[in-house]
Amino acid sequence: MMAAALPYILVLYYSRHGSTRDLALHIARGVESTSGIEARIRTVPSVSPDTQATQAEVPNDGAIYCEAEDLTHCAGLALGSPTRFGNMAAPMKYFLDGTAAQWLAGSLVNKPACVFTSSTSLHGGQESTLLSMMLPLLHHGMVLCGLPYDHAELNQTRTGGGPYGVSHFAPDDPAYPQLSNDEIALAFAQGKRLAELALKLNPAKKS
Protein backbone atom coordinates (compact mmCIF):
# COMPACT_ATOMS: atom_id res chain seq x y z
CA MET A 1 0.00 0.00 0.00
CA MET A 2 1.44 3.39 -1.01
CA ALA A 3 1.92 5.98 1.71
CA ALA A 4 -0.37 8.99 1.49
CA ALA A 5 1.27 12.13 0.14
CA LEU A 6 2.03 14.80 2.70
CA PRO A 7 -0.04 17.99 2.62
CA TYR A 8 1.94 20.94 1.32
CA ILE A 9 2.24 24.67 1.71
CA LEU A 10 2.44 26.42 -1.66
CA VAL A 11 5.23 29.01 -1.49
CA LEU A 12 4.39 31.13 -4.51
CA TYR A 13 6.46 34.13 -5.50
CA TYR A 14 7.54 36.46 -8.25
CA SER A 15 11.10 37.77 -8.11
CA ARG A 16 12.99 40.00 -10.53
CA HIS A 17 16.44 40.15 -8.94
CA GLY A 18 16.33 37.30 -6.41
CA SER A 19 15.52 38.94 -3.07
CA THR A 20 11.89 37.78 -2.92
CA ARG A 21 13.00 34.33 -4.07
CA ASP A 22 15.50 34.16 -1.21
CA LEU A 23 12.77 34.99 1.29
CA ALA A 24 10.64 32.23 -0.26
CA LEU A 25 13.42 29.69 0.25
CA HIS A 26 13.72 30.53 3.96
CA ILE A 27 9.95 30.42 4.39
CA ALA A 28 10.04 26.96 2.80
CA ARG A 29 12.72 25.94 5.33
CA GLY A 30 10.39 26.99 8.12
CA VAL A 31 7.55 25.00 6.61
CA GLU A 32 9.65 21.86 6.33
CA SER A 33 10.88 22.16 9.92
CA THR A 34 7.32 21.14 10.86
CA SER A 35 6.54 17.44 10.91
CA GLY A 36 3.76 16.18 8.66
CA ILE A 37 3.80 18.85 5.97
CA GLU A 38 6.10 19.98 3.16
CA ALA A 39 6.78 23.03 1.03
CA ARG A 40 6.09 23.29 -2.70
CA ILE A 41 7.95 26.25 -4.22
CA ARG A 42 6.54 27.78 -7.38
CA THR A 43 6.86 31.04 -9.32
CA VAL A 44 4.87 32.89 -11.97
CA PRO A 45 6.04 34.05 -15.41
CA SER A 46 6.68 37.70 -16.13
CA VAL A 47 4.20 39.63 -18.25
CA SER A 48 4.88 41.58 -21.42
CA PRO A 49 3.22 44.59 -23.06
CA ASP A 50 3.45 42.56 -26.27
CA THR A 51 0.35 40.37 -25.98
CA GLN A 52 1.74 37.96 -28.57
CA ALA A 53 4.89 37.24 -26.55
CA THR A 54 5.30 33.77 -25.11
CA GLN A 55 7.70 32.17 -22.67
CA ALA A 56 8.99 28.65 -22.34
CA GLU A 57 6.75 26.38 -20.27
CA VAL A 58 9.64 25.68 -17.88
CA PRO A 59 11.93 28.51 -16.64
CA ASN A 60 15.63 28.27 -17.40
CA ASP A 61 16.42 28.21 -13.68
CA GLY A 62 14.79 28.43 -10.27
CA ALA A 63 11.30 27.25 -9.36
CA ILE A 64 8.90 26.01 -12.00
CA TYR A 65 5.72 27.89 -12.85
CA CYS A 66 2.67 27.41 -10.67
CA GLU A 67 -0.24 25.46 -12.15
CA ALA A 68 -3.87 25.62 -11.13
CA GLU A 69 -3.64 22.26 -9.36
CA ASP A 70 -0.79 23.48 -7.16
CA LEU A 71 -3.03 26.20 -5.80
CA THR A 72 -6.24 24.18 -5.62
CA HIS A 73 -4.84 21.40 -3.46
CA CYS A 74 -2.48 23.30 -1.16
CA ALA A 75 -3.00 23.19 2.60
CA GLY A 76 -1.83 26.79 2.90
CA LEU A 77 -0.29 29.58 0.84
CA ALA A 78 2.73 31.86 1.26
CA LEU A 79 2.49 34.61 -1.37
CA GLY A 80 5.42 36.85 -2.23
CA SER A 81 6.09 39.76 -4.56
CA PRO A 82 8.49 42.71 -4.74
CA THR A 83 6.97 46.15 -4.34
CA ARG A 84 5.81 48.04 -7.41
CA PHE A 85 4.73 51.57 -6.44
CA GLY A 86 3.31 50.28 -3.17
CA ASN A 87 1.54 47.35 -4.82
CA MET A 88 2.28 43.79 -5.86
CA ALA A 89 4.08 43.23 -9.16
CA ALA A 90 1.99 42.80 -12.32
CA PRO A 91 2.92 39.12 -12.85
CA MET A 92 1.53 38.16 -9.45
CA LYS A 93 -1.59 40.27 -9.96
CA TYR A 94 -2.10 38.66 -13.36
CA PHE A 95 -1.82 35.20 -11.80
CA LEU A 96 -4.29 36.02 -9.03
CA ASP A 97 -6.72 37.51 -11.54
CA GLY A 98 -6.85 34.07 -13.14
CA THR A 99 -7.98 32.21 -10.01
CA ALA A 100 -11.73 32.58 -10.52
CA ALA A 101 -12.15 28.80 -10.76
CA GLN A 102 -10.69 28.34 -7.27
CA TRP A 103 -12.89 31.16 -5.97
CA LEU A 104 -16.05 29.63 -7.44
CA ALA A 105 -15.19 26.21 -6.04
CA GLY A 106 -14.17 27.56 -2.61
CA SER A 107 -10.89 25.67 -2.93
CA LEU A 108 -8.99 27.99 -0.58
CA VAL A 109 -11.67 28.65 2.04
CA ASN A 110 -10.39 28.29 5.63
CA LYS A 111 -6.81 27.62 4.53
CA PRO A 112 -4.11 29.80 6.13
CA ALA A 113 -2.05 32.26 4.10
CA CYS A 114 0.77 34.71 4.63
CA VAL A 115 2.47 37.32 2.45
CA PHE A 116 6.03 38.59 1.99
CA THR A 117 7.83 41.26 -0.03
CA SER A 118 11.04 43.16 -0.72
CA SER A 119 11.92 46.68 -1.81
CA THR A 120 15.04 48.67 -2.65
CA SER A 121 14.19 51.49 -0.23
CA LEU A 122 13.30 51.14 3.42
CA HIS A 123 10.04 53.05 3.01
CA GLY A 124 9.30 51.85 -0.51
CA GLY A 125 5.77 50.66 0.12
CA GLN A 126 6.41 47.34 1.84
CA GLU A 127 3.38 47.49 4.11
CA SER A 128 0.96 48.60 1.39
CA THR A 129 2.30 45.85 -0.89
CA LEU A 130 1.67 43.25 1.79
CA LEU A 131 -1.82 44.59 2.33
CA SER A 132 -2.50 44.57 -1.42
CA MET A 133 -1.65 40.87 -1.57
CA MET A 134 -3.95 40.13 1.34
CA LEU A 135 -7.05 41.47 -0.44
CA PRO A 136 -7.53 38.69 -3.01
CA LEU A 137 -6.74 36.11 -0.33
CA LEU A 138 -9.57 37.49 1.82
CA HIS A 139 -11.89 37.18 -1.16
CA HIS A 140 -10.85 33.54 -1.41
CA GLY A 141 -11.86 33.01 2.21
CA MET A 142 -8.35 32.32 3.43
CA VAL A 143 -7.25 32.83 7.05
CA LEU A 144 -4.43 35.39 7.12
CA CYS A 145 -1.53 35.03 9.51
CA GLY A 146 1.18 37.56 10.18
CA LEU A 147 4.12 37.60 12.56
CA PRO A 148 3.46 38.14 16.28
CA TYR A 149 5.76 40.32 18.34
CA ASP A 150 6.94 37.42 20.45
CA HIS A 151 9.61 37.11 17.76
CA ALA A 152 12.40 39.31 19.14
CA GLU A 153 13.62 40.09 15.63
CA LEU A 154 10.55 42.26 15.00
CA ASN A 155 11.67 44.67 17.71
CA GLN A 156 15.37 44.68 16.88
CA THR A 157 15.44 44.60 13.06
CA ARG A 158 17.09 47.50 11.25
CA THR A 159 16.33 45.96 7.87
CA GLY A 160 13.06 44.26 6.85
CA GLY A 161 10.36 42.49 8.81
CA GLY A 162 6.97 43.43 10.18
CA PRO A 163 3.77 42.07 11.72
CA TYR A 164 2.00 41.99 8.34
CA GLY A 165 4.58 39.57 6.97
CA VAL A 166 8.30 39.22 6.50
CA SER A 167 10.00 41.70 4.19
CA HIS A 168 13.49 42.44 2.90
CA PHE A 169 15.24 45.79 2.55
CA ALA A 170 17.36 45.37 -0.59
CA PRO A 171 19.35 48.56 -1.24
CA ASP A 172 21.91 48.65 -4.02
CA ASP A 173 24.70 48.83 -1.46
CA PRO A 174 27.40 46.17 -0.87
CA ALA A 175 27.37 47.07 2.84
CA TYR A 176 24.02 45.28 3.13
CA PRO A 177 23.84 41.47 2.93
CA GLN A 178 21.44 39.77 0.55
CA LEU A 179 19.26 38.90 3.56
CA SER A 180 19.93 40.07 7.10
CA ASN A 181 19.97 37.62 9.99
CA ASP A 182 16.73 39.14 11.29
CA GLU A 183 15.03 38.74 7.92
CA ILE A 184 16.15 35.12 7.67
CA ALA A 185 14.89 34.35 11.17
CA LEU A 186 11.53 36.00 10.50
CA ALA A 187 11.09 34.23 7.16
CA PHE A 188 11.77 30.88 8.84
CA ALA A 189 9.35 31.72 11.66
CA GLN A 190 6.64 32.76 9.22
CA GLY A 191 6.93 29.49 7.30
CA LYS A 192 6.86 27.45 10.48
CA ARG A 193 3.81 29.29 11.83
CA LEU A 194 1.96 28.89 8.53
CA ALA A 195 2.64 25.15 8.48
CA GLU A 196 1.51 24.70 12.08
CA LEU A 197 -1.70 26.61 11.41
CA ALA A 198 -2.38 24.56 8.28
CA LEU A 199 -2.26 21.36 10.30
CA LYS A 200 -4.46 22.83 13.04
CA LEU A 201 -7.06 24.22 10.65
CA ASN A 202 -7.16 21.02 8.61
CA PRO A 203 -6.48 18.22 11.12
CA ALA A 204 -7.60 15.54 8.65
CA LYS A 205 -4.55 16.46 6.53
CA LYS A 206 -2.08 15.39 9.19
CA SER A 207 0.03 12.40 8.22
CSV table of C-alpha atoms in Angstrom, one decimal:
chain,number,residue,atom,x,y,z
A,1,MET,CA,0.0,0.0,0.0
A,2,MET,CA,1.4,3.4,-1.0
A,3,ALA,CA,1.9,6.0,1.7
A,4,ALA,CA,-0.4,9.0,1.5
A,5,ALA,CA,1.3,12.1,0.1
A,6,LEU,CA,2.0,14.8,2.7
A,7,PRO,CA,0.0,18.0,2.6
A,8,TYR,CA,1.9,20.9,1.3
A,9,ILE,CA,2.2,24.7,1.7
A,10,LEU,CA,2.4,26.4,-1.7
A,11,VAL,CA,5.2,29.0,-1.5
A,12,LEU,CA,4.4,31.1,-4.5
A,13,TYR,CA,6.5,34.1,-5.5
A,14,TYR,CA,7.5,36.5,-8.3
A,15,SER,CA,11.1,37.8,-8.1
A,16,ARG,CA,13.0,40.0,-10.5
A,17,HIS,CA,16.4,40.2,-8.9
A,18,GLY,CA,16.3,37.3,-6.4
A,19,SER,CA,15.5,38.9,-3.1
A,20,THR,CA,11.9,37.8,-2.9
A,21,ARG,CA,13.0,34.3,-4.1
A,22,ASP,CA,15.5,34.2,-1.2
A,23,LEU,CA,12.8,35.0,1.3
A,24,ALA,CA,10.6,32.2,-0.3
A,25,LEU,CA,13.4,29.7,0.3
A,26,HIS,CA,13.7,30.5,4.0
A,27,ILE,CA,9.9,30.4,4.4
A,28,ALA,CA,10.0,27.0,2.8
A,29,ARG,CA,12.7,25.9,5.3
A,30,GLY,CA,10.4,27.0,8.1
A,31,VAL,CA,7.5,25.0,6.6
A,32,GLU,CA,9.7,21.9,6.3
A,33,SER,CA,10.9,22.2,9.9
A,34,THR,CA,7.3,21.1,10.9
A,35,SER,CA,6.5,17.4,10.9
A,36,GLY,CA,3.8,16.2,8.7
A,37,ILE,CA,3.8,18.8,6.0
A,38,GLU,CA,6.1,20.0,3.2
A,39,ALA,CA,6.8,23.0,1.0
A,40,ARG,CA,6.1,23.3,-2.7
A,41,ILE,CA,8.0,26.2,-4.2
A,42,ARG,CA,6.5,27.8,-7.4
A,43,THR,CA,6.9,31.0,-9.3
A,44,VAL,CA,4.9,32.9,-12.0
A,45,PRO,CA,6.0,34.1,-15.4
A,46,SER,CA,6.7,37.7,-16.1
A,47,VAL,CA,4.2,39.6,-18.3
A,48,SER,CA,4.9,41.6,-21.4
A,49,PRO,CA,3.2,44.6,-23.1
A,50,ASP,CA,3.5,42.6,-26.3
A,51,THR,CA,0.4,40.4,-26.0
A,52,GLN,CA,1.7,38.0,-28.6
A,53,ALA,CA,4.9,37.2,-26.5
A,54,THR,CA,5.3,33.8,-25.1
A,55,GLN,CA,7.7,32.2,-22.7
A,56,ALA,CA,9.0,28.7,-22.3
A,57,GLU,CA,6.7,26.4,-20.3
A,58,VAL,CA,9.6,25.7,-17.9
A,59,PRO,CA,11.9,28.5,-16.6
A,60,ASN,CA,15.6,28.3,-17.4
A,61,ASP,CA,16.4,28.2,-13.7
A,62,GLY,CA,14.8,28.4,-10.3
A,63,ALA,CA,11.3,27.3,-9.4
A,64,ILE,CA,8.9,26.0,-12.0
A,65,TYR,CA,5.7,27.9,-12.9
A,66,CYS,CA,2.7,27.4,-10.7
A,67,GLU,CA,-0.2,25.5,-12.1
A,68,ALA,CA,-3.9,25.6,-11.1
A,69,GLU,CA,-3.6,22.3,-9.4
A,70,ASP,CA,-0.8,23.5,-7.2
A,71,LEU,CA,-3.0,26.2,-5.8
A,72,THR,CA,-6.2,24.2,-5.6
A,73,HIS,CA,-4.8,21.4,-3.5
A,74,CYS,CA,-2.5,23.3,-1.2
A,75,ALA,CA,-3.0,23.2,2.6
A,76,GLY,CA,-1.8,26.8,2.9
A,77,LEU,CA,-0.3,29.6,0.8
A,78,ALA,CA,2.7,31.9,1.3
A,79,LEU,CA,2.5,34.6,-1.4
A,80,GLY,CA,5.4,36.9,-2.2
A,81,SER,CA,6.1,39.8,-4.6
A,82,PRO,CA,8.5,42.7,-4.7
A,83,THR,CA,7.0,46.1,-4.3
A,84,ARG,CA,5.8,48.0,-7.4
A,85,PHE,CA,4.7,51.6,-6.4
A,86,GLY,CA,3.3,50.3,-3.2
A,87,ASN,CA,1.5,47.3,-4.8
A,88,MET,CA,2.3,43.8,-5.9
A,89,ALA,CA,4.1,43.2,-9.2
A,90,ALA,CA,2.0,42.8,-12.3
A,91,PRO,CA,2.9,39.1,-12.8
A,92,MET,CA,1.5,38.2,-9.4
A,93,LYS,CA,-1.6,40.3,-10.0
A,94,TYR,CA,-2.1,38.7,-13.4
A,95,PHE,CA,-1.8,35.2,-11.8
A,96,LEU,CA,-4.3,36.0,-9.0
A,97,ASP,CA,-6.7,37.5,-11.5
A,98,GLY,CA,-6.9,34.1,-13.1
A,99,THR,CA,-8.0,32.2,-10.0
A,100,ALA,CA,-11.7,32.6,-10.5
A,101,ALA,CA,-12.1,28.8,-10.8
A,102,GLN,CA,-10.7,28.3,-7.3
A,103,TRP,CA,-12.9,31.2,-6.0
A,104,LEU,CA,-16.0,29.6,-7.4
A,105,ALA,CA,-15.2,26.2,-6.0
A,106,GLY,CA,-14.2,27.6,-2.6
A,107,SER,CA,-10.9,25.7,-2.9
A,108,LEU,CA,-9.0,28.0,-0.6
A,109,VAL,CA,-11.7,28.7,2.0
A,110,ASN,CA,-10.4,28.3,5.6
A,111,LYS,CA,-6.8,27.6,4.5
A,112,PRO,CA,-4.1,29.8,6.1
A,113,ALA,CA,-2.1,32.3,4.1
A,114,CYS,CA,0.8,34.7,4.6
A,115,VAL,CA,2.5,37.3,2.4
A,116,PHE,CA,6.0,38.6,2.0
A,117,THR,CA,7.8,41.3,0.0
A,118,SER,CA,11.0,43.2,-0.7
A,119,SER,CA,11.9,46.7,-1.8
A,120,THR,CA,15.0,48.7,-2.6
A,121,SER,CA,14.2,51.5,-0.2
A,122,LEU,CA,13.3,51.1,3.4
A,123,HIS,CA,10.0,53.0,3.0
A,124,GLY,CA,9.3,51.8,-0.5
A,125,GLY,CA,5.8,50.7,0.1
A,126,GLN,CA,6.4,47.3,1.8
A,127,GLU,CA,3.4,47.5,4.1
A,128,SER,CA,1.0,48.6,1.4
A,129,THR,CA,2.3,45.9,-0.9
A,130,LEU,CA,1.7,43.2,1.8
A,131,LEU,CA,-1.8,44.6,2.3
A,132,SER,CA,-2.5,44.6,-1.4
A,133,MET,CA,-1.6,40.9,-1.6
A,134,MET,CA,-4.0,40.1,1.3
A,135,LEU,CA,-7.0,41.5,-0.4
A,136,PRO,CA,-7.5,38.7,-3.0
A,137,LEU,CA,-6.7,36.1,-0.3
A,138,LEU,CA,-9.6,37.5,1.8
A,139,HIS,CA,-11.9,37.2,-1.2
A,140,HIS,CA,-10.8,33.5,-1.4
A,141,GLY,CA,-11.9,33.0,2.2
A,142,MET,CA,-8.3,32.3,3.4
A,143,VAL,CA,-7.2,32.8,7.0
A,144,LEU,CA,-4.4,35.4,7.1
A,145,CYS,CA,-1.5,35.0,9.5
A,146,GLY,CA,1.2,37.6,10.2
A,147,LEU,CA,4.1,37.6,12.6
A,148,PRO,CA,3.5,38.1,16.3
A,149,TYR,CA,5.8,40.3,18.3
A,150,ASP,CA,6.9,37.4,20.4
A,151,HIS,CA,9.6,37.1,17.8
A,152,ALA,CA,12.4,39.3,19.1
A,153,GLU,CA,13.6,40.1,15.6
A,154,LEU,CA,10.6,42.3,15.0
A,155,ASN,CA,11.7,44.7,17.7
A,156,GLN,CA,15.4,44.7,16.9
A,157,THR,CA,15.4,44.6,13.1
A,158,ARG,CA,17.1,47.5,11.2
A,159,THR,CA,16.3,46.0,7.9
A,160,GLY,CA,13.1,44.3,6.9
A,161,GLY,CA,10.4,42.5,8.8
A,162,GLY,CA,7.0,43.4,10.2
A,163,PRO,CA,3.8,42.1,11.7
A,164,TYR,CA,2.0,42.0,8.3
A,165,GLY,CA,4.6,39.6,7.0
A,166,VAL,CA,8.3,39.2,6.5
A,167,SER,CA,10.0,41.7,4.2
A,168,HIS,CA,13.5,42.4,2.9
A,169,PHE,CA,15.2,45.8,2.6
A,170,ALA,CA,17.4,45.4,-0.6
A,171,PRO,CA,19.3,48.6,-1.2
A,172,ASP,CA,21.9,48.7,-4.0
A,173,ASP,CA,24.7,48.8,-1.5
A,174,PRO,CA,27.4,46.2,-0.9
A,175,ALA,CA,27.4,47.1,2.8
A,176,TYR,CA,24.0,45.3,3.1
A,177,PRO,CA,23.8,41.5,2.9
A,178,GLN,CA,21.4,39.8,0.5
A,179,LEU,CA,19.3,38.9,3.6
A,180,SER,CA,19.9,40.1,7.1
A,181,ASN,CA,20.0,37.6,10.0
A,182,ASP,CA,16.7,39.1,11.3
A,183,GLU,CA,15.0,38.7,7.9
A,184,ILE,CA,16.2,35.1,7.7
A,185,ALA,CA,14.9,34.3,11.2
A,186,LEU,CA,11.5,36.0,10.5
A,187,ALA,CA,11.1,34.2,7.2
A,188,PHE,CA,11.8,30.9,8.8
A,189,ALA,CA,9.4,31.7,11.7
A,190,GLN,CA,6.6,32.8,9.2
A,191,GLY,CA,6.9,29.5,7.3
A,192,LYS,CA,6.9,27.5,10.5
A,193,ARG,CA,3.8,29.3,11.8
A,194,LEU,CA,2.0,28.9,8.5
A,195,ALA,CA,2.6,25.2,8.5
A,196,GLU,CA,1.5,24.7,12.1
A,197,LEU,CA,-1.7,26.6,11.4
A,198,ALA,CA,-2.4,24.6,8.3
A,199,LEU,CA,-2.3,21.4,10.3
A,200,LYS,CA,-4.5,22.8,13.0
A,201,LEU,CA,-7.1,24.2,10.6
A,202,ASN,CA,-7.2,21.0,8.6
A,203,PRO,CA,-6.5,18.2,11.1
A,204,ALA,CA,-7.6,15.5,8.7
A,205,LYS,CA,-4.6,16.5,6.5
A,206,LYS,CA,-2.1,15.4,9.2
A,207,SER,CA,0.0,12.4,8.2
